[in-house]
Short mmCIF file of C-alpha atoms and ligand atoms in Angstrom, two decimals:
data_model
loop_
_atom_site.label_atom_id
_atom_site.label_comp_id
_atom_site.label_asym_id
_atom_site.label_seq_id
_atom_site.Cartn_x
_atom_site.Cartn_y
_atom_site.Cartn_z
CA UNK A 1442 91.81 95.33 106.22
CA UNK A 1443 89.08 98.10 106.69
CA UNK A 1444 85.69 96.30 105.26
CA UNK A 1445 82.91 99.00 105.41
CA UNK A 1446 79.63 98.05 105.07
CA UNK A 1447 76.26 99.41 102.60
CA UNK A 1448 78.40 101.83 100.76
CA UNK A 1449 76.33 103.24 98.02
CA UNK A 1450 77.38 102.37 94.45
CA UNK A 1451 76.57 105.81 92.46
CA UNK A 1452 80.00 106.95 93.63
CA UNK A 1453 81.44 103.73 91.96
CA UNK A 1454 79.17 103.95 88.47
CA UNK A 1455 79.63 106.65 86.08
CA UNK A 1456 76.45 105.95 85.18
CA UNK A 1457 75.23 107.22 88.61
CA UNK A 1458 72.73 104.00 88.44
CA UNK A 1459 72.85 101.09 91.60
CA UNK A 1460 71.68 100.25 94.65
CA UNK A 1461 74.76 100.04 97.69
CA UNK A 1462 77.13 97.44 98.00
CA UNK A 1463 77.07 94.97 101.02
CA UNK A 1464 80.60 95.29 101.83
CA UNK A 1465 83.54 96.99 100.10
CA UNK A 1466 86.90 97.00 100.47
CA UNK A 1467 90.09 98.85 98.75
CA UNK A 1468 93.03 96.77 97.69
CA UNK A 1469 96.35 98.88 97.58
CA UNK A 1470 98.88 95.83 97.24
CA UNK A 1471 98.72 92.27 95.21
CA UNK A 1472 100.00 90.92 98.58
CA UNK A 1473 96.96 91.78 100.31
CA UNK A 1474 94.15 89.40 97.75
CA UNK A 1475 95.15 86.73 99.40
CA UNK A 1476 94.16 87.95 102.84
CA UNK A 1477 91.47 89.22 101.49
CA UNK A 1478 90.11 86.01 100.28
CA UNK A 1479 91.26 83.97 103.94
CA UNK A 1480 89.31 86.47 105.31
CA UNK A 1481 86.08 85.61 103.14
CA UNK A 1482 86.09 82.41 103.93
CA UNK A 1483 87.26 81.81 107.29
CA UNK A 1484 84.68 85.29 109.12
CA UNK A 1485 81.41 84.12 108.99
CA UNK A 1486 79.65 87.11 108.38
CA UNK A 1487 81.23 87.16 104.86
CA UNK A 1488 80.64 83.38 104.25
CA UNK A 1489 79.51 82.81 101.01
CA UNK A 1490 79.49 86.26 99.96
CA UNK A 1491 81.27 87.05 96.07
CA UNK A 1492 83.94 89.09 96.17
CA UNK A 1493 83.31 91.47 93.11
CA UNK A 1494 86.11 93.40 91.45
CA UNK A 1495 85.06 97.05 90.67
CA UNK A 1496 87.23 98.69 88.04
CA UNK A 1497 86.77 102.87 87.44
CA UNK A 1498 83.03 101.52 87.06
CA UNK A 1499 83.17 103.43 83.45
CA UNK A 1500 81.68 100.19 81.29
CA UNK A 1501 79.61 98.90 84.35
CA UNK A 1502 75.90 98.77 85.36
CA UNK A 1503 75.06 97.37 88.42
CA UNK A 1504 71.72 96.34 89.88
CA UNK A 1505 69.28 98.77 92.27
CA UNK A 1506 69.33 97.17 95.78
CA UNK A 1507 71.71 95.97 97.94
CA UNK A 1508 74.12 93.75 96.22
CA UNK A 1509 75.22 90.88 97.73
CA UNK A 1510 78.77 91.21 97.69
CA UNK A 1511 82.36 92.30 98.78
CA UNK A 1512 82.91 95.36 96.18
CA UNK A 1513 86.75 95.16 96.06
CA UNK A 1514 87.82 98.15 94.56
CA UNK A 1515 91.74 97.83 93.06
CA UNK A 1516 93.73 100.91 93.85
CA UNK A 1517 97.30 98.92 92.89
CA UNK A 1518 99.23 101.93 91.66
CA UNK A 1519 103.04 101.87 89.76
CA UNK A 1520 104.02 102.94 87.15
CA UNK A 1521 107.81 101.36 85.81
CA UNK A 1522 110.28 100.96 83.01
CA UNK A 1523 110.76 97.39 82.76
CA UNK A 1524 112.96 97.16 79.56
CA UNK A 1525 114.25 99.43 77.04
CA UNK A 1526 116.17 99.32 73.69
CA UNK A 1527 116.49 101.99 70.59
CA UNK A 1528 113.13 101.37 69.16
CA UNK A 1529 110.92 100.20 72.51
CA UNK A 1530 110.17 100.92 75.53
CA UNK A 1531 108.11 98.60 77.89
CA UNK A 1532 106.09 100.00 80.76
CA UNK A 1533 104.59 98.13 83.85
CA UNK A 1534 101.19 99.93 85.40
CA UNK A 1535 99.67 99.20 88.67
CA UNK A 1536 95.95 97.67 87.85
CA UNK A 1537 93.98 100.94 89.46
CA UNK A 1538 96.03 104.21 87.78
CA UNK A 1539 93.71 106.26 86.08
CA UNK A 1540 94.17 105.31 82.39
CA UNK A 1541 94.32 108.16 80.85
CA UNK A 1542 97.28 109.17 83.41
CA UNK A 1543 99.05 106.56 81.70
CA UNK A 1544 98.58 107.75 78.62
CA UNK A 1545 99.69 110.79 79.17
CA UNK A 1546 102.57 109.90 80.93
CA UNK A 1547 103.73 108.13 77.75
CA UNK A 1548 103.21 110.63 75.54
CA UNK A 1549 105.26 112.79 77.43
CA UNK A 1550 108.11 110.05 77.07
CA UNK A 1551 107.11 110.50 73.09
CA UNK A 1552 106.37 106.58 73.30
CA UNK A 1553 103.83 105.66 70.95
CA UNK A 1554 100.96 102.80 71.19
CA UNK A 1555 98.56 104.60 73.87
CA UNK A 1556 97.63 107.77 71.97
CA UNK A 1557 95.23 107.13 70.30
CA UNK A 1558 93.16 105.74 73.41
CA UNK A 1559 93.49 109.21 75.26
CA UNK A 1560 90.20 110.29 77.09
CA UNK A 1561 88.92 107.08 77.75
CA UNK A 1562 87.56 107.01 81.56
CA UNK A 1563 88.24 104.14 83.88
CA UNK A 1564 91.80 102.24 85.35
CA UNK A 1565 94.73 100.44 83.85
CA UNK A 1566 92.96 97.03 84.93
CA UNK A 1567 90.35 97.24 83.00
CA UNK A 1568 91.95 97.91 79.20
CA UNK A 1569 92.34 94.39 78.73
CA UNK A 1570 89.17 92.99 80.15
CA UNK A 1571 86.63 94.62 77.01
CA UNK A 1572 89.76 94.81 74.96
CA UNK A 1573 89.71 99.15 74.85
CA UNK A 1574 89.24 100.15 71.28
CA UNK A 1575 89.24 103.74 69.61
CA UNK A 1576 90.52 105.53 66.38
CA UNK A 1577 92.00 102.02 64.73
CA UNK A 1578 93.84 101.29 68.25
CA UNK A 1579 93.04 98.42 70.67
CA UNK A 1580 95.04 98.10 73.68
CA UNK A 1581 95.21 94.26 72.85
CA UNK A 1582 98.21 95.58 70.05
CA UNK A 1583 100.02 96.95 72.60
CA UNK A 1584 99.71 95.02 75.85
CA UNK A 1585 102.38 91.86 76.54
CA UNK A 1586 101.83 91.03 79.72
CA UNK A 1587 98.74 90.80 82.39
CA UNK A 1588 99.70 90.01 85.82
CA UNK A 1589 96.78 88.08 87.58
CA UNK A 1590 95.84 86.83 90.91
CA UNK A 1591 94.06 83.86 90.52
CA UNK A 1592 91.50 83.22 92.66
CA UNK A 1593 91.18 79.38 92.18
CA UNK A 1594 94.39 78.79 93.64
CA UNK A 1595 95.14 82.21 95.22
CA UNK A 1596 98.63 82.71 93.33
CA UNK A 1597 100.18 85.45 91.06
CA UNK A 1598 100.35 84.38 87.79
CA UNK A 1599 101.92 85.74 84.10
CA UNK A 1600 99.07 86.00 81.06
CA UNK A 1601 100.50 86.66 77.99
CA UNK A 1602 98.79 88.17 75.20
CA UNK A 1603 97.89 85.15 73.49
CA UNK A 1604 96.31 84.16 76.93
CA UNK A 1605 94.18 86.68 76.95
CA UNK A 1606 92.32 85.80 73.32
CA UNK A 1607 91.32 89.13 72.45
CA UNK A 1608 88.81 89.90 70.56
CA UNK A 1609 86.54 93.01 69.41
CA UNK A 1610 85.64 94.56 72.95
CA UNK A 1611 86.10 90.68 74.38
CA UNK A 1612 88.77 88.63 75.89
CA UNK A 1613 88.93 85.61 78.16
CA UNK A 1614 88.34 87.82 81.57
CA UNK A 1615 85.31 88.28 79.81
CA UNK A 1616 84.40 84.63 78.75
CA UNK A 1617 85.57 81.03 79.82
CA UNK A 1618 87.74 83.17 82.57
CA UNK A 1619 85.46 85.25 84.20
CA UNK A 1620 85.81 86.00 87.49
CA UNK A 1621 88.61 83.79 87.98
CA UNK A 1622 91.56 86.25 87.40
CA UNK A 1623 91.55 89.72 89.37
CA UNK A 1624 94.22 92.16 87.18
CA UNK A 1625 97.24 93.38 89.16
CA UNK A 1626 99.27 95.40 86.79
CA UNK A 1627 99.71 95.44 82.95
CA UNK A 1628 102.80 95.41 80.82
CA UNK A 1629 102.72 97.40 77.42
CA UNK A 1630 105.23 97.84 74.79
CA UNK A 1631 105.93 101.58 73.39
CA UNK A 1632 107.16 102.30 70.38
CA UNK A 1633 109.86 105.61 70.35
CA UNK A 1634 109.14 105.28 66.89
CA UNK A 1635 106.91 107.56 64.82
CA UNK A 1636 103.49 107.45 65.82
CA UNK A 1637 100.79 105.41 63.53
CA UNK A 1638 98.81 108.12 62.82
CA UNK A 1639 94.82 107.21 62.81
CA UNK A 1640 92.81 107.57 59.44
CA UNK A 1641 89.49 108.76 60.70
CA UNK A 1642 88.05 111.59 58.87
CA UNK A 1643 87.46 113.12 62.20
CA UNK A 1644 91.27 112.98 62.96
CA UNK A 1645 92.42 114.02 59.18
CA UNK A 1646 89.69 116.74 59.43
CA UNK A 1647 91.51 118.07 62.80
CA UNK A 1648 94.97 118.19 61.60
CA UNK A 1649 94.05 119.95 58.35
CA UNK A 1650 92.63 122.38 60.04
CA UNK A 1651 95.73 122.88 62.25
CA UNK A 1652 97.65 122.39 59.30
CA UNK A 1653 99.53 119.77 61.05
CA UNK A 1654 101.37 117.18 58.31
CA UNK A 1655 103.21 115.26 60.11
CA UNK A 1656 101.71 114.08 63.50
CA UNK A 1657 103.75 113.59 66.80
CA UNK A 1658 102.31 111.56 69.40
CA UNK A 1659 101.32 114.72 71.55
CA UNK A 1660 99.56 115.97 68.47
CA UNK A 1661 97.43 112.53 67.82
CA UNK A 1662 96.80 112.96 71.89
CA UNK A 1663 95.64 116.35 71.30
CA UNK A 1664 93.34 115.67 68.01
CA UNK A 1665 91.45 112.35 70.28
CA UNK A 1666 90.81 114.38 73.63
CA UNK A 1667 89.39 117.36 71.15
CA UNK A 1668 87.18 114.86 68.97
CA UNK A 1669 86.15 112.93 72.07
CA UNK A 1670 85.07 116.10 74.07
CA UNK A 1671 82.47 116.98 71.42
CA UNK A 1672 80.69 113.63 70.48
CA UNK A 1673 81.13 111.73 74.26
CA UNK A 1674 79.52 113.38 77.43
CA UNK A 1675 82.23 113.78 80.22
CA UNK A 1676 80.61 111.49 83.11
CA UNK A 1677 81.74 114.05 85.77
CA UNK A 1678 78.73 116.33 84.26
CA UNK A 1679 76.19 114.27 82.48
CA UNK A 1680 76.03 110.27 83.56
CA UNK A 1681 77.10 107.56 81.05
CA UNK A 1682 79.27 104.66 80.29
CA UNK A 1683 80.44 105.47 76.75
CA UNK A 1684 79.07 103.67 73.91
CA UNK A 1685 75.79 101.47 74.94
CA UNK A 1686 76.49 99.34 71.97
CA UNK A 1687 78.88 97.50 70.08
CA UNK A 1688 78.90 98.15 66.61
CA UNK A 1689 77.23 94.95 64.99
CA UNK A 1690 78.79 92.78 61.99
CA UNK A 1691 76.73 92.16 59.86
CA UNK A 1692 76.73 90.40 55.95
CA UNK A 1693 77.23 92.41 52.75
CA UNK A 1694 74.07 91.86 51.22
CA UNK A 1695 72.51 92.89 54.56
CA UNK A 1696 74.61 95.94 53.63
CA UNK A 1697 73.61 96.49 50.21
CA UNK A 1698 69.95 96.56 51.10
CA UNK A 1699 70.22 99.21 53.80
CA UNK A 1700 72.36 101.29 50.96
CA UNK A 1701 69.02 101.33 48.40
CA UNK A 1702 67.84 103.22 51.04
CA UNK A 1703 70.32 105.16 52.51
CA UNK A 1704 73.39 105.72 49.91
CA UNK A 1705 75.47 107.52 52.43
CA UNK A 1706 75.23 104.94 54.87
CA UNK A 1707 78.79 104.34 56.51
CA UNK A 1708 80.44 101.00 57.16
CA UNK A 1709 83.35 99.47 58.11
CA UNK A 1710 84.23 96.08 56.02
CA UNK A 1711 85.53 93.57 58.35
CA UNK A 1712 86.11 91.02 55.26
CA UNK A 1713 85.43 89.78 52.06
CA UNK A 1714 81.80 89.01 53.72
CA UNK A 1715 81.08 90.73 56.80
CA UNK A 1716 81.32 94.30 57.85
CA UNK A 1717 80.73 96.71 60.90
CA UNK A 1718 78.43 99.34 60.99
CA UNK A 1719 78.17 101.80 63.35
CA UNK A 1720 75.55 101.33 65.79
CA UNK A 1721 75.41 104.88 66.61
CA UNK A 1722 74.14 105.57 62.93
CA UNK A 1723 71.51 102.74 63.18
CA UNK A 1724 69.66 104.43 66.48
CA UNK A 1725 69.92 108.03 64.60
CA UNK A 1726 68.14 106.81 61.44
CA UNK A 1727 65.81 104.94 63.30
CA UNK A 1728 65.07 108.44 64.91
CA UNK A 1729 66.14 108.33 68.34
CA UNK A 1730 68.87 110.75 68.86
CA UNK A 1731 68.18 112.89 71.41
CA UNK A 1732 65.12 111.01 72.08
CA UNK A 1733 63.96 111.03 76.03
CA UNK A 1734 62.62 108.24 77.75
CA UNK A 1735 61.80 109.41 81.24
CA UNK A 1736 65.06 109.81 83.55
CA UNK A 1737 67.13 107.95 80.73
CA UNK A 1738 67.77 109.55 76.99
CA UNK A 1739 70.04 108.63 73.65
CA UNK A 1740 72.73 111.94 73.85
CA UNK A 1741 71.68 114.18 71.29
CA UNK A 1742 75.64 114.32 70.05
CA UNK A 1743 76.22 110.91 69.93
CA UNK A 1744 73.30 108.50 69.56
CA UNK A 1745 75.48 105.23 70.37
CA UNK A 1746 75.51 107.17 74.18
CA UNK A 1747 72.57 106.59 76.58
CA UNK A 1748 72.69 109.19 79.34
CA UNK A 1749 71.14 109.20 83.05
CA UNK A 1750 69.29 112.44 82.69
CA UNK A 1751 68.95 112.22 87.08
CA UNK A 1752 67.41 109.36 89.15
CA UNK A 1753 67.67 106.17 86.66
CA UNK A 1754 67.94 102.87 88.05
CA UNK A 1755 68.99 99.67 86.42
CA UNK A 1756 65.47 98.90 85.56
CA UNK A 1757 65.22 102.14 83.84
CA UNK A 1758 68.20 101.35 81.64
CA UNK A 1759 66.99 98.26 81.15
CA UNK A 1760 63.61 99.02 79.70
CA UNK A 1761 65.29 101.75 77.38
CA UNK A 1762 68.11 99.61 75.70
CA UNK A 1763 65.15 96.59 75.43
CA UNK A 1764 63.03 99.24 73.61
CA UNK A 1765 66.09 100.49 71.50
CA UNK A 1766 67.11 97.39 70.35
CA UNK A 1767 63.42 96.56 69.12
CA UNK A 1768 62.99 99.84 67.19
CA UNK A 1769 66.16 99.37 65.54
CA UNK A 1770 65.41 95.71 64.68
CA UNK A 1771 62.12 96.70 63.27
CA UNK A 1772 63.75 99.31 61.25
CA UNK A 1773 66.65 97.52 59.86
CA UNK A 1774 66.16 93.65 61.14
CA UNK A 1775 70.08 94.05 63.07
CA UNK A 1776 70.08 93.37 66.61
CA UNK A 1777 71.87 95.53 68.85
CA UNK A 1778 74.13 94.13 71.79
CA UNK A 1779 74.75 95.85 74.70
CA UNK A 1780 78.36 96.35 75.44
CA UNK A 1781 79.03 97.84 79.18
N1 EPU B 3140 77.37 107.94 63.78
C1 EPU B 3140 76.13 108.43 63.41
N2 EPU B 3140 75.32 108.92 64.40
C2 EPU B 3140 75.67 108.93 65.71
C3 EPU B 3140 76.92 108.40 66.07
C4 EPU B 3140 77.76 107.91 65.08
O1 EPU B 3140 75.77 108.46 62.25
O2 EPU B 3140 74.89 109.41 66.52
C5 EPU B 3140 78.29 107.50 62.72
C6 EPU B 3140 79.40 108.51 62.52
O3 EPU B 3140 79.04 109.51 61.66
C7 EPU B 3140 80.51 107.66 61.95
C8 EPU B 3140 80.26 106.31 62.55
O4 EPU B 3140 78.96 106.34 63.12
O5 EPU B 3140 80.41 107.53 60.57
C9 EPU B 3140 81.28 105.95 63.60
O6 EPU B 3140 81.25 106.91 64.65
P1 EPU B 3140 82.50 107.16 65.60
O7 EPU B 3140 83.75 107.32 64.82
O8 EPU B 3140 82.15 108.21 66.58
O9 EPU B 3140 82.71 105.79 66.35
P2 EPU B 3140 81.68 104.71 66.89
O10 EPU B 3140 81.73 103.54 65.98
O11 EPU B 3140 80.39 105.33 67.18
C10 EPU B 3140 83.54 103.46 68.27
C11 EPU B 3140 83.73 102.96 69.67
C12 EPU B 3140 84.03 104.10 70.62
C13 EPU B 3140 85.29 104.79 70.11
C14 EPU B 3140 85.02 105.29 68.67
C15 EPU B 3140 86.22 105.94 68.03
C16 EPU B 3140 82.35 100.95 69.83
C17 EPU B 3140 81.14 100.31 70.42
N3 EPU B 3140 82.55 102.23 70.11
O12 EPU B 3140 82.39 104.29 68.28
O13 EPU B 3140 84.27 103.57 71.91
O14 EPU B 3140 85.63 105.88 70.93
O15 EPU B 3140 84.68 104.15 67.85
O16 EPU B 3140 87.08 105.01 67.52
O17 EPU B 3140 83.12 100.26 69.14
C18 EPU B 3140 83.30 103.08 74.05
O18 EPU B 3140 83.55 101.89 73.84
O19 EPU B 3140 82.73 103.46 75.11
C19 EPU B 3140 83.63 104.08 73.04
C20 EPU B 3140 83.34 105.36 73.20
#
C-alpha cells in the first residue's frame, strides 16, 4: 500500500481551496480497507491519525494547512448488470467511477432513472451521501442498495435504501452515521420504460425549441448537460463546488410577505405550509450576483454559485458565505445554509 506523504489538496478540491494532506492513499479494491485500517493502527507514525474519505472533492471544502489525516481517495471501479426483467434493469457501480460516466452509460442502454442527473461532477460514492438532486430527480428514487465497509467493525455490509434515511441533500452518512461507513459500490434500479420527463421551464423551454414532443432518455440527457453548461461554471475552467446553498424552506406567510414586494418571486411549495425557495434568487435580489469579494465572487450566471476567482483559501470562503448569509438575512430575515 503506497502512502505518500504532504500531497497538496487543490488537485483533490474543485474548488481549488486547501492546504496538503498529511498522508494519502488510493484504494482500488474493498479488500484492501481493511489493511488499510491494520495498518493505521498497528505503524506508529500513523497512530491516531483519521483516515478521511475523499470523494471527486466536487461538494467539499477543506481547511488551509496541513490536515491531519490519511486522505483515502476511493478509486473502486465496476460497472455490472446484476438483475434484469422486461421493465428493469439493475446496475452495480464501483464507489469511484466518474458519475456522469454512469450516466451515460445508462442512457446508452435507454435505461431510465439517471438522466436527469447528467453533468453533475464527482464519483458514484458520493450520490448517496448529500442525496444528488436536480430537475425533480434524486438519486435516493433510484438507488437500492449501498455496499459499505464499516469501519467500527471492519466488515462489508448491505444498506438498503431505507437505511440510508434520505432526505433533501441529507442522509445518514451525513448524520448519526458519519464517518462510520466508507461507500464501496452502489446498486440502482433502471427503468427500460419511458423516461419521466422533468417539468422545469428550462427543460420544456429546450424541447420546444427542438420541437421535441416526446422525450427519450438521450434527449432529457441532452436538454440537462445543455441547461447545466450555461447557468453552472465547469470546475475544470473556473473553481466551484456547485450550488453554495441549499434552497431554504420556509412558511407561507413568510412567502406571502416577500410576494408584496416581489410578485414574480418563484417558489417551490413543499406542503400545505412550507415551501422552498430558491436560494439562488434570494442572493440576486439582495444584489449580489456577480458581486466580487477579493479572490472569491457569487458567478454572475448563477448567483447560488460562489467561484474561486484564483488564490482563495478556506478562510476566504468562509468570510464570504458568513457575509452572504447576513445580507440576505437582513434583506429577507431567511437564513442561508451552506450545503458543500
Ligand atoms: N434563480 C435566480 N437567480 C439565480 C439563480 C436562480 O433567480 O441567480 C432562480 C431561477 O430563476 C429559478 C430558481 O431560482 O426560478 C431555481 O433555479 P434552478 O432551476 O437553476 O435551480 P436551483 O434551485 O438554483 C437546484 C439545485 C442544483 C440543481 C438545480 C436543478 C440545490 C441547492 N441546488 O438549484 O444542484 O442542479 O436545482 O434542479 O438544491 C448542486 O447541488 O450543486 C446543484 C447544482
Amino acid at each position: 500500500m503506497n502512502i505518500q506523504e504532504n500531497v497538496d489538496i487543490k488537485n483533490y478540491s474543485t474548488l481549488k481551496v486547501g492546504g496538503v494532506f498529511r498522508y494519502f492513499v488510493t484504494i482500488k479494491k474493498k479488500e484492501d480497507l481493511p489493511s488499510l485500517y491494520a495498518i493505521a493502527q498497528s505503524d506508529v507514525r500513523y497512530k491516531s491519525i483519521p483516515i478521511f474519505i475523499l470523494g471527486g472533492g466536487s461538494n467539499s471544502i477543506f481547511s488551509d494547512g496541513v490536515l491531519n489525516v490519511i486522505a483515502t481517495k476511493i478509486d473502486i471501479k465496476g460497472f455490472e448488470v446484476i438483475k434484469e426483467d422486461a421493465e428493469y434493469a439493475e446496475i452495480r457501480a464501483g464507489a469511484g467511477e466518474i458519475w456522469d460516466e454512469l450516466v451515460g452509460k445508462t442512457v446508452e442502454m435507454s435505461l431510465s432513472g439517471l438522466e436527469s442527473l447528467s453533468a453533475i461532477p464527482g464519483v458514484v460514492g458520493a450520490t448517496p451521501v448529500q442525496n444528488v438532486g436536480a430537475y425533480g430527480a434524486e438519486v435516493k428514487d433510484s438507488i437500492i442498495e449501498v455496499e459499505v465497509f464499516d469501519t467500527f467493525d471492519k466488515t462489508i455490509k448491505y444498506l438498503s435504501n431505507n437505511d440510508c434515511k434520505f432526505g433533501y441533500r441529507d442522509s445518514i452518512f451525513k448524520g448519526e452515521a458519519k464517518g462510520r461507513y466508507i461507500i464501496t459500490s452502489v446498486v440502482y434500479r433502471l427503468s427500460k420504460l419511458s423516461p419521466k420527463i422533468p417539468k422545469y421551464p428550462d427543460t420544456e423551454r429546450y424541447f420546444k425549441e427542438k420541437n421535441i414532443t416526446n422525450p427519450n432518455v438521450k434527449d432529457v440527457r441532452d436538454a440537462i448537460i445543455f441547461i447545466r453548461s450555461n447557468k453552472l461554471p465547469n470546475p475544470k475552467d473556473i473553481p466551484n463546488v456547485g450550488s453554495f446553498f441549499k434552497n431554504p424552506i420556509i412558511s407561507k406567510d413568510i412567502a406571502d410577505q416577500i410576494l408584496i414586494n416581489y410578485p414574480n418571486a418563484k417558489f417551490f411549495p413543499i406542503d400545505e405550509r412550507n415551501t422552498k425557495i430558491p436560494a439562488g434568487w434570494l442572493i440576486e435580489n439582495a444584489g449580489l450576483k456577480g458581486k466580487s469579494f477579493g479572490k472569491v465572487a457569487v458567478y454572475d450566471k448563477n448567483a447560488l454559485v460562489l467561484i474561486n476567482t484564483g488564490g482563495a483559501t478556506k478562510e476566504d470562503i468562509i468570510k464570504t458565505k458568513n457575509e452572504i448569509i447576513k445580507i440576505v438575512q437582513d434583506k429577507f430575515g431567511i437564513i442561508l445554509e451552506q450545503e458543500p
